mmCIF file of C-alpha atoms in Angstrom:
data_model
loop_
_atom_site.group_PDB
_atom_site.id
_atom_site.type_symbol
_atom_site.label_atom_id
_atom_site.label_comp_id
_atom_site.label_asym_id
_atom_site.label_seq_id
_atom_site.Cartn_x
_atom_site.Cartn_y
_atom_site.Cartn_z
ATOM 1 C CA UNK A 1275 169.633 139.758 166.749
ATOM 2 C CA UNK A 1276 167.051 140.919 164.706
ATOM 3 C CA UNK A 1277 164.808 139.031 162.226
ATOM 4 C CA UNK A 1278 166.520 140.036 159.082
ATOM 5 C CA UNK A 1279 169.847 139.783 160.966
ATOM 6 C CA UNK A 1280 168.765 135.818 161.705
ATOM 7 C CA UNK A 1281 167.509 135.016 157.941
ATOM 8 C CA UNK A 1282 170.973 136.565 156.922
ATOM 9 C CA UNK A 1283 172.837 134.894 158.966
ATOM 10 C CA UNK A 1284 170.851 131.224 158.088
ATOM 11 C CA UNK A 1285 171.689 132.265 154.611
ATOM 12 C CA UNK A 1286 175.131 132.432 155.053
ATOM 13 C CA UNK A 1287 175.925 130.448 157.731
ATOM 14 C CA UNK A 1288 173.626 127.549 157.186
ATOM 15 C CA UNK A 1289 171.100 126.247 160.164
ATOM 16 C CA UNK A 1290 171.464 128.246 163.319
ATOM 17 C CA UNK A 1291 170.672 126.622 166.564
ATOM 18 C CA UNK A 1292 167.753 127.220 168.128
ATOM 19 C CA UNK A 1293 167.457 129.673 170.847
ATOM 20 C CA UNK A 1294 166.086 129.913 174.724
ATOM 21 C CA UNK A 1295 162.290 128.947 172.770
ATOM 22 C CA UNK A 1296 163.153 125.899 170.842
ATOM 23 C CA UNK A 1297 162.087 127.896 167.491
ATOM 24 C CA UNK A 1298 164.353 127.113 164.664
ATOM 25 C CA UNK A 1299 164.543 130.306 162.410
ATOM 26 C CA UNK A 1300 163.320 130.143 159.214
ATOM 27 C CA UNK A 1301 162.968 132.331 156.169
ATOM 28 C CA UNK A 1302 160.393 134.836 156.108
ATOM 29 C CA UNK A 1303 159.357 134.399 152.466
ATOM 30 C CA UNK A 1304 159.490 130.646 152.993
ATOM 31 C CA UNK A 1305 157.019 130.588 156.032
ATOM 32 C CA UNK A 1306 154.498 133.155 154.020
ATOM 33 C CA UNK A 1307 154.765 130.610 150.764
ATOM 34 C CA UNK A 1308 153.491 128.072 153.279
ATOM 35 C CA UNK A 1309 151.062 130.023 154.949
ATOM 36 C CA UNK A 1310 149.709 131.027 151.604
ATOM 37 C CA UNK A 1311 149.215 127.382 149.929
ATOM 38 C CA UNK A 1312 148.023 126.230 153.829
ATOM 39 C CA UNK A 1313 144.984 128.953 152.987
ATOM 40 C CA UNK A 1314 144.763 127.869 149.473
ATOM 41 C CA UNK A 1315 144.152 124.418 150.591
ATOM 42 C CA UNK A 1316 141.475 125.067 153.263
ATOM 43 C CA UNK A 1317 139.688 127.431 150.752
ATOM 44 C CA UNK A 1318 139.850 124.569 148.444
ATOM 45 C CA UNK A 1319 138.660 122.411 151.062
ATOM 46 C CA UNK A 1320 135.598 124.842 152.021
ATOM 47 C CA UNK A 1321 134.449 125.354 148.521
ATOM 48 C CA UNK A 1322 134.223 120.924 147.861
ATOM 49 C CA UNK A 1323 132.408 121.201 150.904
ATOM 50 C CA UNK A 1324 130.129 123.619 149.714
ATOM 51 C CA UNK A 1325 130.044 121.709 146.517
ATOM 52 C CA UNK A 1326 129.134 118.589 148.543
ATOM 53 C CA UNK A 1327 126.104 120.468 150.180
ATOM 54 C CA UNK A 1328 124.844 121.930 147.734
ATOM 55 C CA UNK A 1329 124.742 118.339 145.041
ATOM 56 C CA UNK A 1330 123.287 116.815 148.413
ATOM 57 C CA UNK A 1331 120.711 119.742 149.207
ATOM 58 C CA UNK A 1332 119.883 119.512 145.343
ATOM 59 C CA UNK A 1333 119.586 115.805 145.381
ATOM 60 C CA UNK A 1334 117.311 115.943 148.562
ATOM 61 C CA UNK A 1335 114.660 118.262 147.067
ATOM 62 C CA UNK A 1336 114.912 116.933 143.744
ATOM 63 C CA UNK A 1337 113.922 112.844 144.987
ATOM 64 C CA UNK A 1338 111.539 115.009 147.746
ATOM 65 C CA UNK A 1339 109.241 115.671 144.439
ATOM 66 C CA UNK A 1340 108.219 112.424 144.760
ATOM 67 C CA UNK A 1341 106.838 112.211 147.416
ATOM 68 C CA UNK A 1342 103.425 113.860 147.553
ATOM 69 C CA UNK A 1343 102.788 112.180 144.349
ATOM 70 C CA UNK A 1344 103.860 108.416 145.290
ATOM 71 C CA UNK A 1345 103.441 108.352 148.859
ATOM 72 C CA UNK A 1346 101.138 110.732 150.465
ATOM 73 C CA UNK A 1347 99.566 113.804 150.336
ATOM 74 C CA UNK A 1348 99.424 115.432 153.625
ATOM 75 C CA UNK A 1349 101.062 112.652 156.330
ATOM 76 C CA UNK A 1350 104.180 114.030 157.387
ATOM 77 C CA UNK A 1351 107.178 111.900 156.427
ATOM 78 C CA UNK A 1352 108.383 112.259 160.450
ATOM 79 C CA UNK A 1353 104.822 110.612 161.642
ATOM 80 C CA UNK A 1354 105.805 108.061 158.815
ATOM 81 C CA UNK A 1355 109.045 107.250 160.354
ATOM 82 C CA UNK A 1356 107.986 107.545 163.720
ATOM 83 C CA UNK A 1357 105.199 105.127 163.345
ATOM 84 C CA UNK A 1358 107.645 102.292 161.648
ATOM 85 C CA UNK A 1359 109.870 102.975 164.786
ATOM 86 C CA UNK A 1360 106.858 102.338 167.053
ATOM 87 C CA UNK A 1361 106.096 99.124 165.433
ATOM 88 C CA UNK A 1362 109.499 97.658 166.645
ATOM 89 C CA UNK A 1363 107.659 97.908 169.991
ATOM 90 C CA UNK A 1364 104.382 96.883 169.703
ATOM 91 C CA UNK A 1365 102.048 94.301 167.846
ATOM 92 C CA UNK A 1366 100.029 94.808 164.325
ATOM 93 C CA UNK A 1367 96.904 94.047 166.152
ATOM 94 C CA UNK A 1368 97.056 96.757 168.197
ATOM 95 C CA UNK A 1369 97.028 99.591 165.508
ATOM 96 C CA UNK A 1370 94.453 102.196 165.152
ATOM 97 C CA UNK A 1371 93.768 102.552 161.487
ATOM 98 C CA UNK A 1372 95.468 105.971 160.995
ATOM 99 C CA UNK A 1373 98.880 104.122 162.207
ATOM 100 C CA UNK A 1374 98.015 101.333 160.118
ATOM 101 C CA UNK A 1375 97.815 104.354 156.998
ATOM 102 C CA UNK A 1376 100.975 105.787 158.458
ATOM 103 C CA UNK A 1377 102.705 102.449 157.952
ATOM 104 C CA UNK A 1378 101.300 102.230 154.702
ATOM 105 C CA UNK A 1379 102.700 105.438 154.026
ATOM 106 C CA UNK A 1380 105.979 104.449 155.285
ATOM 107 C CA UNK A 1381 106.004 101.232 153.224
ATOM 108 C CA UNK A 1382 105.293 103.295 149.915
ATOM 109 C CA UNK A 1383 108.199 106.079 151.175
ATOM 110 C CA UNK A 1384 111.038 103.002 151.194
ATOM 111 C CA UNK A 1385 109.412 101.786 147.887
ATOM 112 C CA UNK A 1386 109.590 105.558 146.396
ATOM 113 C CA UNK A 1387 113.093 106.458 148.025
ATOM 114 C CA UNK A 1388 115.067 103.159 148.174
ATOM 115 C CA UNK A 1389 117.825 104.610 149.902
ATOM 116 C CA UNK A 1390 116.059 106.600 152.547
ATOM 117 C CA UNK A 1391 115.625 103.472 154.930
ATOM 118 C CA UNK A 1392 119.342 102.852 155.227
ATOM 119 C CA UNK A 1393 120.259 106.698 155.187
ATOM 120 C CA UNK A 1394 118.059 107.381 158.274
ATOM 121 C CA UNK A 1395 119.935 104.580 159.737
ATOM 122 C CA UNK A 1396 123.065 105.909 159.494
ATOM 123 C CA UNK A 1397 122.246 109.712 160.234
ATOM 124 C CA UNK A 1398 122.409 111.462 163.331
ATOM 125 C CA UNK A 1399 119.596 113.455 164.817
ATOM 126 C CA UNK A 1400 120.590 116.912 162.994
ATOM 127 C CA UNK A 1401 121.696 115.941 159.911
ATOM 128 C CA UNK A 1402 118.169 113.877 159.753
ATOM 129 C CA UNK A 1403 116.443 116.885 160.588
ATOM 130 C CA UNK A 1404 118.240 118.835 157.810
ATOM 131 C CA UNK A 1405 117.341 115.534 154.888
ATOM 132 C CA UNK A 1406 114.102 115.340 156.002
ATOM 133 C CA UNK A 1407 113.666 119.500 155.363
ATOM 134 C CA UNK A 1408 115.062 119.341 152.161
ATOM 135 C CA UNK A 1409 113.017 116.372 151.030
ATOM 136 C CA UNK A 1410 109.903 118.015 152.379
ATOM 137 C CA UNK A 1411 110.593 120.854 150.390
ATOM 138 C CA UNK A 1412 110.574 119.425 146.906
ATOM 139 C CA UNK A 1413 107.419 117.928 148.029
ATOM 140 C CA UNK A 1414 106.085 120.878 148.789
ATOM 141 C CA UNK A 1415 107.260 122.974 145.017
ATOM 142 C CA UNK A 1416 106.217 119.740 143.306
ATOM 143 C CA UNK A 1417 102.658 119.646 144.501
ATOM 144 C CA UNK A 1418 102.294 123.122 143.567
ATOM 145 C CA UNK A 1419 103.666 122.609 140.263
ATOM 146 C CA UNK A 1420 101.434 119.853 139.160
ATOM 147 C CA UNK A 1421 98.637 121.899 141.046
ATOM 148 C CA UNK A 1422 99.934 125.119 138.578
ATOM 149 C CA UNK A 1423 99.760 122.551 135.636
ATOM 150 C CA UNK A 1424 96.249 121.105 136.550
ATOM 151 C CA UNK A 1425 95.047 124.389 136.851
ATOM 152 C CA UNK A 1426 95.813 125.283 132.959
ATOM 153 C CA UNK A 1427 94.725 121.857 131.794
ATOM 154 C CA UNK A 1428 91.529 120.899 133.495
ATOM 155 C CA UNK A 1429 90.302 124.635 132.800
ATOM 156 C CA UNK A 1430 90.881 123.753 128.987
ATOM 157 C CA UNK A 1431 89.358 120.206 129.200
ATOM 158 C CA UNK A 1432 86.237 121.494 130.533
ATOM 159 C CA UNK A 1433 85.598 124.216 127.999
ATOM 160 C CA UNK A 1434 86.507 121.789 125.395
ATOM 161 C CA UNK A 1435 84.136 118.959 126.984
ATOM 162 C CA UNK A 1436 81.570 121.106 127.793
ATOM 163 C CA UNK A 1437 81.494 123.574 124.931
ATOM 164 C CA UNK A 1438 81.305 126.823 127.207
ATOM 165 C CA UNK A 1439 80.258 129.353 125.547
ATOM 166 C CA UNK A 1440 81.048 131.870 128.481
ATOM 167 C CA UNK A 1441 84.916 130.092 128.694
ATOM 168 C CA UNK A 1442 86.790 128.521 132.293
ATOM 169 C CA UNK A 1443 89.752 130.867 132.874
ATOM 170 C CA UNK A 1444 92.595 129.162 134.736
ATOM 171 C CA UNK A 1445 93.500 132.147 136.821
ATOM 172 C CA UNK A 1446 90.183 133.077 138.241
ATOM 173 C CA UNK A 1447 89.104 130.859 140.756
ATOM 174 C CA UNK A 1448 86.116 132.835 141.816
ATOM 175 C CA UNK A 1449 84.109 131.982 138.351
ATOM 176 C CA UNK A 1450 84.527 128.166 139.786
ATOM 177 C CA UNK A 1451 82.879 125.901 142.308
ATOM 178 C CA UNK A 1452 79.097 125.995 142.865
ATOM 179 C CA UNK A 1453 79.123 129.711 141.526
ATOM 180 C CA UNK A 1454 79.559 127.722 138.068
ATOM 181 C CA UNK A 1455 76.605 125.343 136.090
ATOM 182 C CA UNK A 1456 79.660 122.368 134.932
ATOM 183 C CA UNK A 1457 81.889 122.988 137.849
ATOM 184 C CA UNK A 1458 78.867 122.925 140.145
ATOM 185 C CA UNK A 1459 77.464 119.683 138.640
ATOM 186 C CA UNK A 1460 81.049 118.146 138.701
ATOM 187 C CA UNK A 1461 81.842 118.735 142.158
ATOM 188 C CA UNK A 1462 78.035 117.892 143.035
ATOM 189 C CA UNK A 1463 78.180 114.881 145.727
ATOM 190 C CA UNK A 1464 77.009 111.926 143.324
ATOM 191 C CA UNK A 1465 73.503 110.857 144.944
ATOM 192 C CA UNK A 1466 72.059 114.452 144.677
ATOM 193 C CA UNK A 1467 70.709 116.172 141.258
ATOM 194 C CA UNK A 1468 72.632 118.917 140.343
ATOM 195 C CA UNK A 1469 69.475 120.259 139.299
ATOM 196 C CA UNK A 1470 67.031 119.901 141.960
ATOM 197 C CA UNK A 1471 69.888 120.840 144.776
ATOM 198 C CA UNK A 1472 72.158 123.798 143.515
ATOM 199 C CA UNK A 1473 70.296 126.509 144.890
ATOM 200 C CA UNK A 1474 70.722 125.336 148.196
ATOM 201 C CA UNK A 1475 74.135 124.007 147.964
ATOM 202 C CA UNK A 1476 75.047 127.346 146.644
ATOM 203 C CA UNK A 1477 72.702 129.379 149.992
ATOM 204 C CA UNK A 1478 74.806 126.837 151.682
ATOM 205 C CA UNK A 1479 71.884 125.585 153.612
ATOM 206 C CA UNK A 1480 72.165 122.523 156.254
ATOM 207 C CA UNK A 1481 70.089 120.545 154.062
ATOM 208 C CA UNK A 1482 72.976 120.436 151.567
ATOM 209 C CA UNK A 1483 75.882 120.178 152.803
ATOM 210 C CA UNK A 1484 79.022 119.515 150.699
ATOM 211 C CA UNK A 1485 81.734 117.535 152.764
ATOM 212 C CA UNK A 1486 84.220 114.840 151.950
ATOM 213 C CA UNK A 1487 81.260 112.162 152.636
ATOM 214 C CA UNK A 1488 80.089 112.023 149.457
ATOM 215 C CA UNK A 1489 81.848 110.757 145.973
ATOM 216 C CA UNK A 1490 81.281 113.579 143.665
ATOM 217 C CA UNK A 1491 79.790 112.995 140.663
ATOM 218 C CA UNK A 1492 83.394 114.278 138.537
ATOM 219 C CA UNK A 1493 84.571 110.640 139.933
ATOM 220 C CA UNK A 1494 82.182 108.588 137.981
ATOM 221 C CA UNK A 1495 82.138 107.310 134.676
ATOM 222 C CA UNK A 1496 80.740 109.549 131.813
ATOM 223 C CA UNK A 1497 79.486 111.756 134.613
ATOM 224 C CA UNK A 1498 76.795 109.621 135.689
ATOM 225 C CA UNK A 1499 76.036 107.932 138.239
ATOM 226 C CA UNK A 1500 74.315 104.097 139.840
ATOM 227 C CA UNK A 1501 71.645 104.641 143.409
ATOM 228 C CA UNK A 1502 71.722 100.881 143.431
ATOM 229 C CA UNK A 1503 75.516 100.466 142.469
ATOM 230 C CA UNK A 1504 77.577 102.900 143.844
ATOM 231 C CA UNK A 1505 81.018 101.265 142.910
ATOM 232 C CA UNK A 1506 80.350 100.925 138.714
ATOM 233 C CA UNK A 1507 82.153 103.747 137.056
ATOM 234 C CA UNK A 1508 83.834 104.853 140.019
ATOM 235 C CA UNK A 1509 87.173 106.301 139.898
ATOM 236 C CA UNK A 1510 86.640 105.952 135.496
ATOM 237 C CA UNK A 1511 85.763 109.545 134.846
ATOM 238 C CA UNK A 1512 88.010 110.618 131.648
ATOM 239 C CA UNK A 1513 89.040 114.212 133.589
ATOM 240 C CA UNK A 1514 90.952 111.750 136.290
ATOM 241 C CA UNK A 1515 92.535 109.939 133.442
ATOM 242 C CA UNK A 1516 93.725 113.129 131.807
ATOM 243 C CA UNK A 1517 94.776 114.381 135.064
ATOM 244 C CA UNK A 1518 96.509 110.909 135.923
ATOM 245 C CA UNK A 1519 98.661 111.498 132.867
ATOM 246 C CA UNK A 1520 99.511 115.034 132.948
ATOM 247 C CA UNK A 1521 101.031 114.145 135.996
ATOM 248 C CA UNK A 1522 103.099 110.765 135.429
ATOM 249 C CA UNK A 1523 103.351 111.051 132.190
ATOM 250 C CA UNK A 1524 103.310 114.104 130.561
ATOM 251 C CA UNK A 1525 100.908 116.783 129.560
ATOM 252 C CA UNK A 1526 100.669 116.012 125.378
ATOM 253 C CA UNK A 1527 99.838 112.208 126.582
ATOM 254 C CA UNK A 1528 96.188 113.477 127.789
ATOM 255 C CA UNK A 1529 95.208 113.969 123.967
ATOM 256 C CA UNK A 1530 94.800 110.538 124.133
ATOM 257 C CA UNK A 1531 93.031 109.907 127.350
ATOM 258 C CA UNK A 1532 90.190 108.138 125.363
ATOM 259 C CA UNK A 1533 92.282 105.063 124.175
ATOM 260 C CA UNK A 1534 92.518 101.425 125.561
ATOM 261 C CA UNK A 1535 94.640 98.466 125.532
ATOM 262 C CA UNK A 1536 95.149 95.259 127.532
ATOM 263 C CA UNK A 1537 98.227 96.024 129.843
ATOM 264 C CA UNK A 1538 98.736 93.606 132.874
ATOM 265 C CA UNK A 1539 98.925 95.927 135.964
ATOM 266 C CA UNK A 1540 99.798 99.254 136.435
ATOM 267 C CA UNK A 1541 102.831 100.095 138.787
ATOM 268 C CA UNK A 1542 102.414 98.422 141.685
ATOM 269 C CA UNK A 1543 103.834 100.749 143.981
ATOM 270 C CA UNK A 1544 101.905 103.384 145.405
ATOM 271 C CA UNK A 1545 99.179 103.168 142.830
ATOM 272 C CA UNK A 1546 96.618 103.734 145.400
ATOM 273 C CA UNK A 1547 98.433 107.287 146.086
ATOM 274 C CA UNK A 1548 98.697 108.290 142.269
ATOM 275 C CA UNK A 1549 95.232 107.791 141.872
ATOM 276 C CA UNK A 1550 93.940 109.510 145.300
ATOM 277 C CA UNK A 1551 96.838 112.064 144.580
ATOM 278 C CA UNK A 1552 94.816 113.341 141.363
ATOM 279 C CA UNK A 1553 91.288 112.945 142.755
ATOM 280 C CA UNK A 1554 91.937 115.287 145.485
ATOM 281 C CA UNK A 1555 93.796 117.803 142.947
ATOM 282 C CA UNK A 1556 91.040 117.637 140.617
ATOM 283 C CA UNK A 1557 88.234 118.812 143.551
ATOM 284 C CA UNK A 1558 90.504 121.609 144.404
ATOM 285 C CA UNK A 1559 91.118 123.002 140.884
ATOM 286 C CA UNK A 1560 87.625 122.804 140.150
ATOM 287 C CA UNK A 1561 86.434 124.206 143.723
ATOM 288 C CA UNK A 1562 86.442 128.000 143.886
ATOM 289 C CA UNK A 1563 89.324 128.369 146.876
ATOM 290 C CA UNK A 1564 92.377 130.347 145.586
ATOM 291 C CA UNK A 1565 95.353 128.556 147.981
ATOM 292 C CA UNK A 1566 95.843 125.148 149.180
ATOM 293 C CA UNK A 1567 93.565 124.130 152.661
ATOM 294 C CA UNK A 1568 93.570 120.836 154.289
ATOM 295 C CA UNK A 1569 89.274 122.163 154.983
ATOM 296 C CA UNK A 1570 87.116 123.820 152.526
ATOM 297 C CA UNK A 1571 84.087 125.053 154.405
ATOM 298 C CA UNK A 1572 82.365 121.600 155.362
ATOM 299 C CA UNK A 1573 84.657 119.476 152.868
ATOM 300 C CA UNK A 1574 87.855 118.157 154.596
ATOM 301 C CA UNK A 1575 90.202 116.743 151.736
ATOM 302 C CA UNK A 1576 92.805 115.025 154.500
ATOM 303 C CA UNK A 1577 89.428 112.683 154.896
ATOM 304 C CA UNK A 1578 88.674 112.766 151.215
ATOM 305 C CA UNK A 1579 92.130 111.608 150.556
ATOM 306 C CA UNK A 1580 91.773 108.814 153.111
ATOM 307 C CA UNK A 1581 88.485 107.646 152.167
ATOM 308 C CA UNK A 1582 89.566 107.052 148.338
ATOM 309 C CA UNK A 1583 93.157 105.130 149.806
ATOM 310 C CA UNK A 1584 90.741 102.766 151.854
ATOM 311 C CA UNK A 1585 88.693 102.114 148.738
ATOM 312 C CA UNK A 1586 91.201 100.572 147.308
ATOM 313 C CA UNK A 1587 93.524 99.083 150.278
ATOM 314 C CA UNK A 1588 90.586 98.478 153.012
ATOM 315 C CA UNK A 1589 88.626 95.871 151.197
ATOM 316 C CA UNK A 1590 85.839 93.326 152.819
ATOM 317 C CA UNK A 1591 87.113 90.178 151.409
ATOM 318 C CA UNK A 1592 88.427 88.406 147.746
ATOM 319 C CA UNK A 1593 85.554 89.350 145.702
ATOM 320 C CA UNK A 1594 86.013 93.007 146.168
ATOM 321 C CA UNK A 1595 89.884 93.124 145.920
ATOM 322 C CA UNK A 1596 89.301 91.194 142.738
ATOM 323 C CA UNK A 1597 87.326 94.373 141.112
ATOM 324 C CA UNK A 1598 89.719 96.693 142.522
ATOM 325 C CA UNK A 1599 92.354 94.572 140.366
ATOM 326 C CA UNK A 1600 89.837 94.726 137.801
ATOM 327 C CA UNK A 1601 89.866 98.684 138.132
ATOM 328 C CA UNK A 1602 93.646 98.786 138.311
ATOM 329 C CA UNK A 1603 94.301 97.042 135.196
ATOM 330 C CA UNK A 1604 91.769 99.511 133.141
ATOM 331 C CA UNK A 1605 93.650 102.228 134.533
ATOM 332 C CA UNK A 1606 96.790 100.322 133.106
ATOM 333 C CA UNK A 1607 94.926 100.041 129.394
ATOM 334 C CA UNK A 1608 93.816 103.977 129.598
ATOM 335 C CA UNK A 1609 97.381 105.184 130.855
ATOM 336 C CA UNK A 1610 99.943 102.887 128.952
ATOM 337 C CA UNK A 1611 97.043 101.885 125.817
ATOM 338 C CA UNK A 1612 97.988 98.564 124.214
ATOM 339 C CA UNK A 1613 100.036 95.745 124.870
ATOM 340 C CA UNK A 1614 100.613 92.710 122.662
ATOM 341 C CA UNK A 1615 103.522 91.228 124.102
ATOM 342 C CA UNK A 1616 101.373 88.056 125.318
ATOM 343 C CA UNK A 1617 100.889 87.310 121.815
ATOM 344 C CA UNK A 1618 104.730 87.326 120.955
ATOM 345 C CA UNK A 1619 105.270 83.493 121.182
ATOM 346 C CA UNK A 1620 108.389 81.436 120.450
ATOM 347 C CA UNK A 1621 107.140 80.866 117.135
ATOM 348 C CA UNK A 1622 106.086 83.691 116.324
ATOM 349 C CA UNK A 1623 109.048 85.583 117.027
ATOM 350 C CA UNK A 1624 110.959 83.194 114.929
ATOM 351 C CA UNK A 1625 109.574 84.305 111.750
ATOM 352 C CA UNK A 1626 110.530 88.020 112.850
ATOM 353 C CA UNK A 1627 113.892 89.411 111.227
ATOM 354 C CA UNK A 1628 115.923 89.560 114.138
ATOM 355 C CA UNK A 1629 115.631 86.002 114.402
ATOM 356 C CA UNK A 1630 115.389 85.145 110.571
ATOM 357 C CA UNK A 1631 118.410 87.726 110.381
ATOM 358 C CA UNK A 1632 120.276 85.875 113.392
ATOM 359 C CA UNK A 1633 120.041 82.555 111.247
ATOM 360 C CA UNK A 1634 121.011 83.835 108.344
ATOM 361 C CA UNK A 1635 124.514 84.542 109.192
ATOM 362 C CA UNK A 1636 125.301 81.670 111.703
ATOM 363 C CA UNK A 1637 123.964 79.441 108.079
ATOM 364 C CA UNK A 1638 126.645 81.473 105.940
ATOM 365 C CA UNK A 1639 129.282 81.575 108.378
ATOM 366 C CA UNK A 1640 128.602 77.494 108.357
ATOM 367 C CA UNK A 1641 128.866 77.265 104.834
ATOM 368 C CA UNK A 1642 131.948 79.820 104.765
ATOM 369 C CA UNK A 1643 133.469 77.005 107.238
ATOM 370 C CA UNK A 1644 132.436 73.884 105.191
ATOM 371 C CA UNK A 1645 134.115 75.597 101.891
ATOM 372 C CA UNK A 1646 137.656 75.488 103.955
#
């Protein structure tokens, strides 16, 4: 009997019996509605799936942006993790002082991501693999968008500072570094003057050599700089501050770079890595090399970025660490300007008008109460 002869006979005759194979006949246009909203459902299936990806990948490289700019610059977030896993194993004591910056790194990453400790935990090694690509690539597009933005700004800042008459342009690099008087002077280790030393710096001589050794004098204060105190004004200069808050903050918020206030402490995590974060942007937009490089001729900015992290984490004893606070907080002031809110006692808030407003109708709704 042939197919159609069987669905004829099923629609006539009711069920048949099964033959010799066990198969019960059914209708053809039955089983091809099934197959059909089978299909429909795995397509459905494939595209939340793809959904799913995609929110994750998305979500991944967008909290990966973070990263460079809270936690650190050029570590790898696998030597991070790896060096927390070692320290399951092995005592603190027995750290060199790169692990101990890994660790610091790490500690900063689980402050920065809070879910990224448990995640990992939960992860096989693949699908770790795949987070850990996707977070280092929004780490990678945001350092070269604030890099992009710097490049624009600090260009503009110096012109304006410096009142060039022969203007900065932000997309030629080659008119910057030592080839230029300001940039020259800026990026001019600290103990040398610019004066007396730019023709050899620029011949490139060994007598002057420019590596990450040296504090250059765009770190200090006003430009200026102590022999016999080497830590006053460091880390104050007003292009950091502006670069600080084009970052974090936003790039209008530098117009006001110059104010001050009394706020308590800035963010204490991974403040050490904002401020290190901009110094080492800062060298490169005003250096004359056209893509990122860990080395610049003699100057290695992996070190520089170390050395300025161990200023401010590697200190001697309580006297120091108190000045780094000190530092800290005036960073607060110039980033976040004033803050009264010490001043807002108990009493003084009660003669504000939420308060005096707050009394006002709890006294009428009392009176409205007596009258009944």
């Amino acid at each position: 009997m042939s197919a159609a002869e069987l669905d004829h006979h099923n629609a006539t005759h009711g069920l048949a019996l099964p033959d010799l194979s066990g198969v019960v006949p059914t209708c053809t246009e039955a089983r091809a509605k099934r197959r059909i909203a089978a299909l429909e459902e795995e397509l459905q299936v494939t595209r939340q799936e793809r959904g799913t990806k995609q929110r994750k990948t998305t979500y991944y490289v967008s909290q990966g942006r973070a990263v460079c700019c809270m936690v650190a610059l050029y570590a790898s977030i696998e030597d991070l993790i790896a060096e927390n896993d070692c320290r399951c194993k092995i005592d603190w004591e027995e750290s060199t002082t790169d692990q101990n910056r890994f660790q610091h790194g790490y500690i900063a990453l689980v402050h920065t991501l809070l879910w990224i400790h448990k995640k990992l935990s939960g992860l096989d090694a693949d699908d770790a693999e795949d987070m850990l690509k996707k977070i280092k690539k929004g780490a990678d597009v945001a350092r070269s968008d604030d890099t992009s933005t710097l490049e624009d700004l600090v260009t503009a800042w110096i012109n304006q500072s410096f009142h060039l008459s022969n203007l900065l342009k932000s997309n030629d690099k080659q008119s910057r570094g030592f080839a230029h008087n300001v940039c020259g002077k800026l990026l001019c280790p600290a103990e040398w003057d610019w004066s007396s030393v730019k023709v050899g710096i620029h011949d490139r001589t060994s007598d002057y050599i420019i590596s990450e050794n040296s504090w250059p004098l765009f770190m200090y204060e006003n430009y200026s700089f102590i022999s016999d105190n080497l830590e006053k004004g460091l880390f104050m200069s007003k292009i950091l501050v502006q670069a600080f808050k084009a970052t974090f903050t936003s790039p209008s918020s530098t117009k006001e770079a110059d104010g001050d206030g009394d706020g308590a402490n800035i963010l204490e995590n991974n403040r050490h890595a904002r401020c290190a974060l901009n110094q080492v942007k800062v060298q490169f937009v005003l250096s004359s090399i056209s893509s990122w490089h860990t080395i610049d001729g003699d100057f290695d900015y992996e070190t520089f970025w170390n050395n300025i992290v161990d200023f401010f984490k590697d200190v001697p004893g309580p006297v120091t660490s108190h000045r780094v606070t000190t530092l800290l907080e005036w960073w607060t002031r110039k980033v976040f300007g004033k803050n009264h809110h010490k001043e807002l006692t108990p009493e003084v808030v009660s003669k504000m008008s939420v308060t005096a407003l707050a009394e006002q109708r709890k006294a009428l709704e009392d009176a409205a109460f007596d009258s009944d």
